[in-house]
Tab-separated table of C-alpha atoms in Angstrom:
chain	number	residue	atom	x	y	z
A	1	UNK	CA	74.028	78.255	90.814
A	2	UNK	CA	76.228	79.471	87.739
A	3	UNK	CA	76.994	76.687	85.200
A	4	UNK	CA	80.443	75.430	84.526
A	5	UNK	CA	81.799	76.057	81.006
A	6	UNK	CA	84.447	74.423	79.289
A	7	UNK	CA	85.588	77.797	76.549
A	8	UNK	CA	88.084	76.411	73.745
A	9	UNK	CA	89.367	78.894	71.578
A	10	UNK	CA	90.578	78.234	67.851
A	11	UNK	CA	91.357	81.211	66.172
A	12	UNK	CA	88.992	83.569	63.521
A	13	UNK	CA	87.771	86.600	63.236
A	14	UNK	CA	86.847	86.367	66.381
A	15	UNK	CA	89.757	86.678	68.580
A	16	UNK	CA	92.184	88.619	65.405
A	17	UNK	CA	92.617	92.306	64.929
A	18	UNK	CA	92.226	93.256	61.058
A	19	UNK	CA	94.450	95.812	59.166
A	20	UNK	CA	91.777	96.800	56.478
A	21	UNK	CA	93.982	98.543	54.275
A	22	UNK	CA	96.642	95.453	53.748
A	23	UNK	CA	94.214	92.390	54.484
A	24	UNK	CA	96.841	91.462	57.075
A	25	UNK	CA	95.542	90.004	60.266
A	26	UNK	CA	96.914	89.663	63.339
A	27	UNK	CA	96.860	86.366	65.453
A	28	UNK	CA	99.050	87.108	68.866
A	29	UNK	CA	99.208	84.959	71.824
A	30	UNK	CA	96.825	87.096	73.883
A	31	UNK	CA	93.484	86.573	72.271
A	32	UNK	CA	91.597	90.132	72.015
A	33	UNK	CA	88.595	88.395	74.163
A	34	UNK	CA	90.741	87.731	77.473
A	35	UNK	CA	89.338	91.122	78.382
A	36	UNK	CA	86.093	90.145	78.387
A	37	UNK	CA	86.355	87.077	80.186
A	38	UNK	CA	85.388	88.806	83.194
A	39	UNK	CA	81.883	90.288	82.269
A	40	UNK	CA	81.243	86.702	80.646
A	41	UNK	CA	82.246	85.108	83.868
A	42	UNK	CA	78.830	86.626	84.647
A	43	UNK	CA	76.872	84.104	83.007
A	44	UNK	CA	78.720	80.832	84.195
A	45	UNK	CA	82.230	79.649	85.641
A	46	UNK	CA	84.820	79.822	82.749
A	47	UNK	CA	87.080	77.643	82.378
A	48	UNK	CA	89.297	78.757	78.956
A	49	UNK	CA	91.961	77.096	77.006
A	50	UNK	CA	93.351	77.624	73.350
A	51	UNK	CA	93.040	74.700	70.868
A	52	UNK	CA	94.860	76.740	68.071
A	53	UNK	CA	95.279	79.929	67.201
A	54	UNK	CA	94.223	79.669	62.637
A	55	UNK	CA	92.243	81.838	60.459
A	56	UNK	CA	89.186	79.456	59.781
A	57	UNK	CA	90.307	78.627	56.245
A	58	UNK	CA	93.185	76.348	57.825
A	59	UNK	CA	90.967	74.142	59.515
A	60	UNK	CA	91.516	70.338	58.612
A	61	UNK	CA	89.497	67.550	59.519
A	62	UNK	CA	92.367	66.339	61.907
A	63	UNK	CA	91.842	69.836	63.907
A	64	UNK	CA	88.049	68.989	64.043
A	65	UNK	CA	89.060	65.500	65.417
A	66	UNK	CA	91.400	67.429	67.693
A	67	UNK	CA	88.796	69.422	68.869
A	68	UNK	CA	86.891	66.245	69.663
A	69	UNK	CA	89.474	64.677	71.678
A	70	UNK	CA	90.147	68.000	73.185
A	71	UNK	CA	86.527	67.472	74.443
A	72	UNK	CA	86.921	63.868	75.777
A	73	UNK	CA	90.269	64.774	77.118
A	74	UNK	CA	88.665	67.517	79.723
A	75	UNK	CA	86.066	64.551	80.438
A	76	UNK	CA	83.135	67.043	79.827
A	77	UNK	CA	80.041	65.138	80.685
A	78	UNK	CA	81.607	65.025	84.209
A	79	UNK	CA	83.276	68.402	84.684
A	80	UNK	CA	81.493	70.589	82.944
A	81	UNK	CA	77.369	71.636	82.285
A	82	UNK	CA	78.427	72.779	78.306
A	83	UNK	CA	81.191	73.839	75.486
A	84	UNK	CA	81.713	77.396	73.756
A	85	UNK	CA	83.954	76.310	71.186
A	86	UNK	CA	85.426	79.822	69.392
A	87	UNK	CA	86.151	79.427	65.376
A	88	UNK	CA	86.114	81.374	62.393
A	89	UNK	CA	82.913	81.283	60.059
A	90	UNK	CA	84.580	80.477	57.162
A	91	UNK	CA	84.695	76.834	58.129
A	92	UNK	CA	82.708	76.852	61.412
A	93	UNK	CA	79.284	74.681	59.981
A	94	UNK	CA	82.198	71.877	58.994
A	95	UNK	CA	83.505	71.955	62.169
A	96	UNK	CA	80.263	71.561	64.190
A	97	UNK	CA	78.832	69.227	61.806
A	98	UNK	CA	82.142	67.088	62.255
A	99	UNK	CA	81.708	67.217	66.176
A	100	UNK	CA	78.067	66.593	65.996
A	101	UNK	CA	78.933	63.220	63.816
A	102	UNK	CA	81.535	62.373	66.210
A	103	UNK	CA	80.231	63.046	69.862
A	104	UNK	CA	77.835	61.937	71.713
A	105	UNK	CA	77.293	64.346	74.938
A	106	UNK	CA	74.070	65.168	76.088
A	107	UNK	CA	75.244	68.379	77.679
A	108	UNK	CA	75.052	71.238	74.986
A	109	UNK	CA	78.117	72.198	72.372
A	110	UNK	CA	77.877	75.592	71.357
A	111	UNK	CA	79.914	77.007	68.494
A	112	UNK	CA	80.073	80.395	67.950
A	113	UNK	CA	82.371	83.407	66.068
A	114	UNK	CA	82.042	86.746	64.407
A	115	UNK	CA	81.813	88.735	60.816
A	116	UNK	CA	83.649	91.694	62.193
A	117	UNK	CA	87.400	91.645	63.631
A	118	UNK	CA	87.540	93.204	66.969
A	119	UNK	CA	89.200	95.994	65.850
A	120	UNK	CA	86.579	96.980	63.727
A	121	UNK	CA	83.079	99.299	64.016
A	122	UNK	CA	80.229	97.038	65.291
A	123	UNK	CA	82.454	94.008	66.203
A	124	UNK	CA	80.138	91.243	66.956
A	125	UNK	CA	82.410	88.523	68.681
A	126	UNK	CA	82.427	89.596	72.127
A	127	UNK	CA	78.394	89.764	72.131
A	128	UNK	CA	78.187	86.451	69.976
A	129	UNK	CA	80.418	84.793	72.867
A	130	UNK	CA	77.943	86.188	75.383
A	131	UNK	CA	75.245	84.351	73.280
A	132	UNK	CA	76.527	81.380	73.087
A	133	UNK	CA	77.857	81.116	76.875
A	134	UNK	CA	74.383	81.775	77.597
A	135	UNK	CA	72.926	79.098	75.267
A	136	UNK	CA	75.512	76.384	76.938
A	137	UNK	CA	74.265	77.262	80.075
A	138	UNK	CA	70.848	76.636	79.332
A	139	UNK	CA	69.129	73.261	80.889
A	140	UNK	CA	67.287	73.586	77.511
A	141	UNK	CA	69.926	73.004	75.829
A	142	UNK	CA	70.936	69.710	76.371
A	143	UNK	CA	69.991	67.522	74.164
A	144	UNK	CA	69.694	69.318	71.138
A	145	UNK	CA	73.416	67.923	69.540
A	146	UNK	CA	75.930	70.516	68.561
A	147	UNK	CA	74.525	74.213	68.136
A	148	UNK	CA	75.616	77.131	66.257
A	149	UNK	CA	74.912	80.699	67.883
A	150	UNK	CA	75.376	83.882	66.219
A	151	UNK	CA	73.053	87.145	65.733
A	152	UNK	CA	70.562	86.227	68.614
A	153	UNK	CA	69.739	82.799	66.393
A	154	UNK	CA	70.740	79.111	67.596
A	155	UNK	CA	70.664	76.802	64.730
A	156	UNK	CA	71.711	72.655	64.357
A	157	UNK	CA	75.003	72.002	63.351
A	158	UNK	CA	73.094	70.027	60.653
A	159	UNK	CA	71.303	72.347	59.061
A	160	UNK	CA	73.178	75.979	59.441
A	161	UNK	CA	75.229	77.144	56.453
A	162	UNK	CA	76.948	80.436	55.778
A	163	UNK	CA	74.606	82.203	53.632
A	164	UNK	CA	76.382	85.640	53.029
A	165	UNK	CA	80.378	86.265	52.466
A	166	UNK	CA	79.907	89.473	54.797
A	167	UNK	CA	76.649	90.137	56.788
A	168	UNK	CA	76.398	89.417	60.573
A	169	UNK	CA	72.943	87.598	59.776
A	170	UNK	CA	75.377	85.060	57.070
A	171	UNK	CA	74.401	81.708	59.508
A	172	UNK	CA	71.150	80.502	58.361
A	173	UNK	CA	69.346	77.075	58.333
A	174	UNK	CA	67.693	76.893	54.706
A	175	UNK	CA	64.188	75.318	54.930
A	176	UNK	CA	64.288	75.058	58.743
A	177	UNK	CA	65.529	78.076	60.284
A	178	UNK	CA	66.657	78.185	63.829
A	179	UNK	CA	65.806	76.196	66.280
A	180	UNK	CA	65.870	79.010	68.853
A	181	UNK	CA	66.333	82.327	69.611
A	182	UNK	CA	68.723	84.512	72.430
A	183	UNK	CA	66.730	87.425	73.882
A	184	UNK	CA	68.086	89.997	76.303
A	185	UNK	CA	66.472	87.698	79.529
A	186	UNK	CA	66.227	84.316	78.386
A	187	UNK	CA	67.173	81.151	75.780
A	188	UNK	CA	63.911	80.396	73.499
A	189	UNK	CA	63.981	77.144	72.038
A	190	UNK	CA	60.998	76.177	69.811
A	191	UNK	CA	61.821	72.925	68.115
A	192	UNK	CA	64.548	70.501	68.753
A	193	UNK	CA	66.179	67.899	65.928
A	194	UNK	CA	64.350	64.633	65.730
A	195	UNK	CA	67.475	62.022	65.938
A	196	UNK	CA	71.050	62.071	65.993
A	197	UNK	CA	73.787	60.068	64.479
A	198	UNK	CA	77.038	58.868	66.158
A	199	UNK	CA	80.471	57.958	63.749
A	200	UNK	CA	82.746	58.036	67.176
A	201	UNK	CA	86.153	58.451	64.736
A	202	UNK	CA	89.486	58.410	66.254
A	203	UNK	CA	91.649	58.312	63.157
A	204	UNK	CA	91.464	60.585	60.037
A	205	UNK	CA	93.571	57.929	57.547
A	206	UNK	CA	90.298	58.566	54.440
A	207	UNK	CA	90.489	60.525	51.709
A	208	UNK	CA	86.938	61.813	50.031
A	209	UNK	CA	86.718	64.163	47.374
A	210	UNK	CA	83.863	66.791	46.523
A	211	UNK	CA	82.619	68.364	42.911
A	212	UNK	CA	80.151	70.816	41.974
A	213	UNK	CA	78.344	69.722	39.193
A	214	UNK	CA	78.114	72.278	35.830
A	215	UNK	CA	76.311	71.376	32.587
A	216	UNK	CA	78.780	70.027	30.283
A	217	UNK	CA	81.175	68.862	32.884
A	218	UNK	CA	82.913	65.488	31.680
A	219	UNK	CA	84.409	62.696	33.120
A	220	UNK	CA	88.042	63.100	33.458
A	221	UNK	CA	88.530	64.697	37.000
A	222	UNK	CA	86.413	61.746	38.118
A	223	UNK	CA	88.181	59.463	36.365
A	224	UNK	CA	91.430	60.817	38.210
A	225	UNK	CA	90.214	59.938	41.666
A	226	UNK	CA	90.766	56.574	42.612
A	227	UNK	CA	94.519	57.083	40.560
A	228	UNK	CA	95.086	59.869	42.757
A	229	UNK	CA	94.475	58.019	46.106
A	230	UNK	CA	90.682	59.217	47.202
A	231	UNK	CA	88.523	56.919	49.137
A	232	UNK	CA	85.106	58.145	48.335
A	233	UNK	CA	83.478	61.056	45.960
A	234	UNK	CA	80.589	63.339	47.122
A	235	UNK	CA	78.730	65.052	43.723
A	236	UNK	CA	76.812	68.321	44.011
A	237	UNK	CA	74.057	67.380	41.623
A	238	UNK	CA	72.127	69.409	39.157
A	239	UNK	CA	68.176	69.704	40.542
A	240	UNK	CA	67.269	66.513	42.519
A	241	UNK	CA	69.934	64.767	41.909
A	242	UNK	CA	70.767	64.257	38.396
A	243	UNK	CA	74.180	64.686	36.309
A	244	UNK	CA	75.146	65.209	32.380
A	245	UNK	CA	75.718	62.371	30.895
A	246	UNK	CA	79.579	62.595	29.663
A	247	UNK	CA	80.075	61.626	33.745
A	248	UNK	CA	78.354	58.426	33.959
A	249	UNK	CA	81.605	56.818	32.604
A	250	UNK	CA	83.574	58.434	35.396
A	251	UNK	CA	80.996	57.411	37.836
A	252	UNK	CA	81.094	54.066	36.452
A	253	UNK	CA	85.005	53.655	37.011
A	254	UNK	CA	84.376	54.927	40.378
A	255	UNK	CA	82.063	52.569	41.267
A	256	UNK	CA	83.526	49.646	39.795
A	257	UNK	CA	86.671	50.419	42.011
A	258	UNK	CA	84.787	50.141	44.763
A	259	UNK	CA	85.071	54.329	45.499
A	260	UNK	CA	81.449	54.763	46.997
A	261	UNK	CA	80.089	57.814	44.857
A	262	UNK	CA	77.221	60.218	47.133
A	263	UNK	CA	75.180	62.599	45.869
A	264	UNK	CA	73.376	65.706	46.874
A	265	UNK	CA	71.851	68.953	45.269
A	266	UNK	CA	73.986	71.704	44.819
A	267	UNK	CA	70.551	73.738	44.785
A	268	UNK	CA	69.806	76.145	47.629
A	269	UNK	CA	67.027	74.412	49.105
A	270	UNK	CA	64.925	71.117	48.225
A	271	UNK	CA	67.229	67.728	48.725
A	272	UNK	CA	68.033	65.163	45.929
A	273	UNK	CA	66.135	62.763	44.594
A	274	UNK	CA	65.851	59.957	42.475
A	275	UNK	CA	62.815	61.159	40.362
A	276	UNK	CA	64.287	60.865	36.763
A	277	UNK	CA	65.307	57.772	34.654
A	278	UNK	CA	67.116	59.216	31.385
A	279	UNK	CA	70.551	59.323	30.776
A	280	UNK	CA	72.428	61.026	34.167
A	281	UNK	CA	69.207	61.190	36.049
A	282	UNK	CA	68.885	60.683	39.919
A	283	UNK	CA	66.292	57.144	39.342
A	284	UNK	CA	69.482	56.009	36.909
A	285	UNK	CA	72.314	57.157	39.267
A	286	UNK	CA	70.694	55.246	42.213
A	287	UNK	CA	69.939	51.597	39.891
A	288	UNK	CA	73.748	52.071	39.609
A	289	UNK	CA	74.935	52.245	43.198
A	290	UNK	CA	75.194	56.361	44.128
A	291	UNK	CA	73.456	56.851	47.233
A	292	UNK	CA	71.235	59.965	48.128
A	293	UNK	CA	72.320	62.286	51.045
A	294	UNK	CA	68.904	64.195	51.905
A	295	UNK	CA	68.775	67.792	52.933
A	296	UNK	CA	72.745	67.628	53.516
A	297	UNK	CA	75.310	70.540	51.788
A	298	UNK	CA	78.329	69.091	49.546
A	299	UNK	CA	80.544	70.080	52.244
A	300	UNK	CA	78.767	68.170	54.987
A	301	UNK	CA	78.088	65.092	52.936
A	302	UNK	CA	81.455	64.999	52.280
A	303	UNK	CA	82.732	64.751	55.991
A	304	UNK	CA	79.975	62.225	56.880
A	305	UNK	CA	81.631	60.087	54.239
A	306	UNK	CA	84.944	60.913	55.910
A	307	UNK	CA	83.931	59.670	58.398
A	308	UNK	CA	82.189	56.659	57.306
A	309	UNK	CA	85.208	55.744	55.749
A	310	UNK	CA	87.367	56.018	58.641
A	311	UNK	CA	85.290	53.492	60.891
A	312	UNK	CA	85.031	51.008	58.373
């Protein structure tokens, strides 16, 4: 018996046409993959609707918590066996990490999009829908939190990060690597994550603020923060964790106005640690009050905060 999926579209590459010699894009009310709907209905019963129709880089926490409600809205542990959730890749490992922090289902949700516009040689949206409709309708798939699918690969929200600005192999999960792979006849999953997290948010009302650590930097953008109305800070840290020392006064003020202050590494792969006590090191940084995200990018620390923030 086919599966019943629940198919929200948001808007990316995906479902725009590009005009390569101006840049401009076009975003119309008929989304290029209506078309296709058809030969997807193949793999399960579709059921589609349109969240929003934005270019990734417009994507705002309150769409994510949209999105979420969308979800709860349609009552999808009841009505449906999984979610393909369409988005552009610009923003797409925010999104699913915000809707892995923030629901709770045990049936799969899939999100999925595509490097090349459909208007474009080698377009890879209609096939990456196919994928990920496939994935959602997967009994293996449940229980495994939010999923990313693109290029035959199925990767955690948690982990996957855009690795290249252009390639159709960009979504990778440093240190892990997927969790599964999408083969002409079947879903392979060879690992699942060990333990989830729930922040069940309703209301975006925080603030939290992000920096990428440099050598050199100094304290004054930190010290605008709390003056400027931010709630929380998240730090890309040199290494394992550490900072120069000019920003320990900024982290200070921070701290003292009760503005919780997180760090992570802005390195590659490896997570922060506290391993070093002189001046700006991660063993000094921690004595003070920052606290250590592990194996999490600036950009997801950040909305973990967020969300922290907005539950307490």
């Amino acid at each position: 018996m086919k599966k019943n999926i629940l198919l929200i579209h948001t808007g990316g590459t995906i479902s725009m046409q590009l005009n390569t010699e101006t840049g401009g894009v076009i975003l119309s009310a008929a989304n290029p993959l209506a078309m296709e709907i058809d030969n997807i209905q193949q793999f399960a019963n579709i059921t589609e609707i349109e969240a929003f129709n934005l270019p990734s880089p417009h994507i705002t926490p309150e769409h994510m918590l949209e999105l979420k409600m969308m979800i709860d809205r349609k009552n999808a542990a009841s009505d449906f066996d999984g979610v393909v959730i369409t988005h552009g890749t610009d923003t797409l490992e925010e999104t699913a990490y915000f809707l892995e922090l923030s629901t709770n289902y045990t049936i799969p949700i899939v999100l999925t999009g595509a490097m090349r516009s459909s208007n474009e040689i080698g377009a890879d949206g209609v096939y990456n829908l196919m994928s990920a409709v496939r994935v959602a309708a997967s009994d293996n798939a449940n229980n495994k939190g939010v999923l990313v699918v693109l290029n035959d690969e199925i990767h955690t929200a948690t982990n996957v990060t855009k690795t290249h600005s252009s390639s159709v192999s960009t979504f990778q999960s440093p240190q892990y690597g997927p969790i599964g792979i999408v083969t002409k006849s079947a879903i392979h999953f060879h690992h699942a994550p060990l333990a989830r997290i729930c922040l069940p948010v309703e209301l975006i009302d925080k603030k939290v603020a992000m920096f990428k650590i440099y050598a050199g930097m100094e304290s004054d953008m930190l010290l605008s923060v709390a003056s400027l109305g931010y709630d929380g800070v998240v730090l890309e840290g040199l290494g394992q964790g550490n900072v120069p020392p000019a920003l320990l006064t900024g982290i200070t003020h921070l701290l003292n106005e009760n503005i919780p202050v997180i760090i992570v590494s802005r390195c590659f792969n490896g997570i922060a640690q506290d391993i070093y006590a002189y001046e700006g090191g991660g063993k000094m940084l921690k004595d003070m009050g920052v606290r250590f995200e592990h194996g999490l990018s600036g950009q997801k620390a950040r909305l973990k905060l967020l969300l922290e923030l907005c539950l307490a």
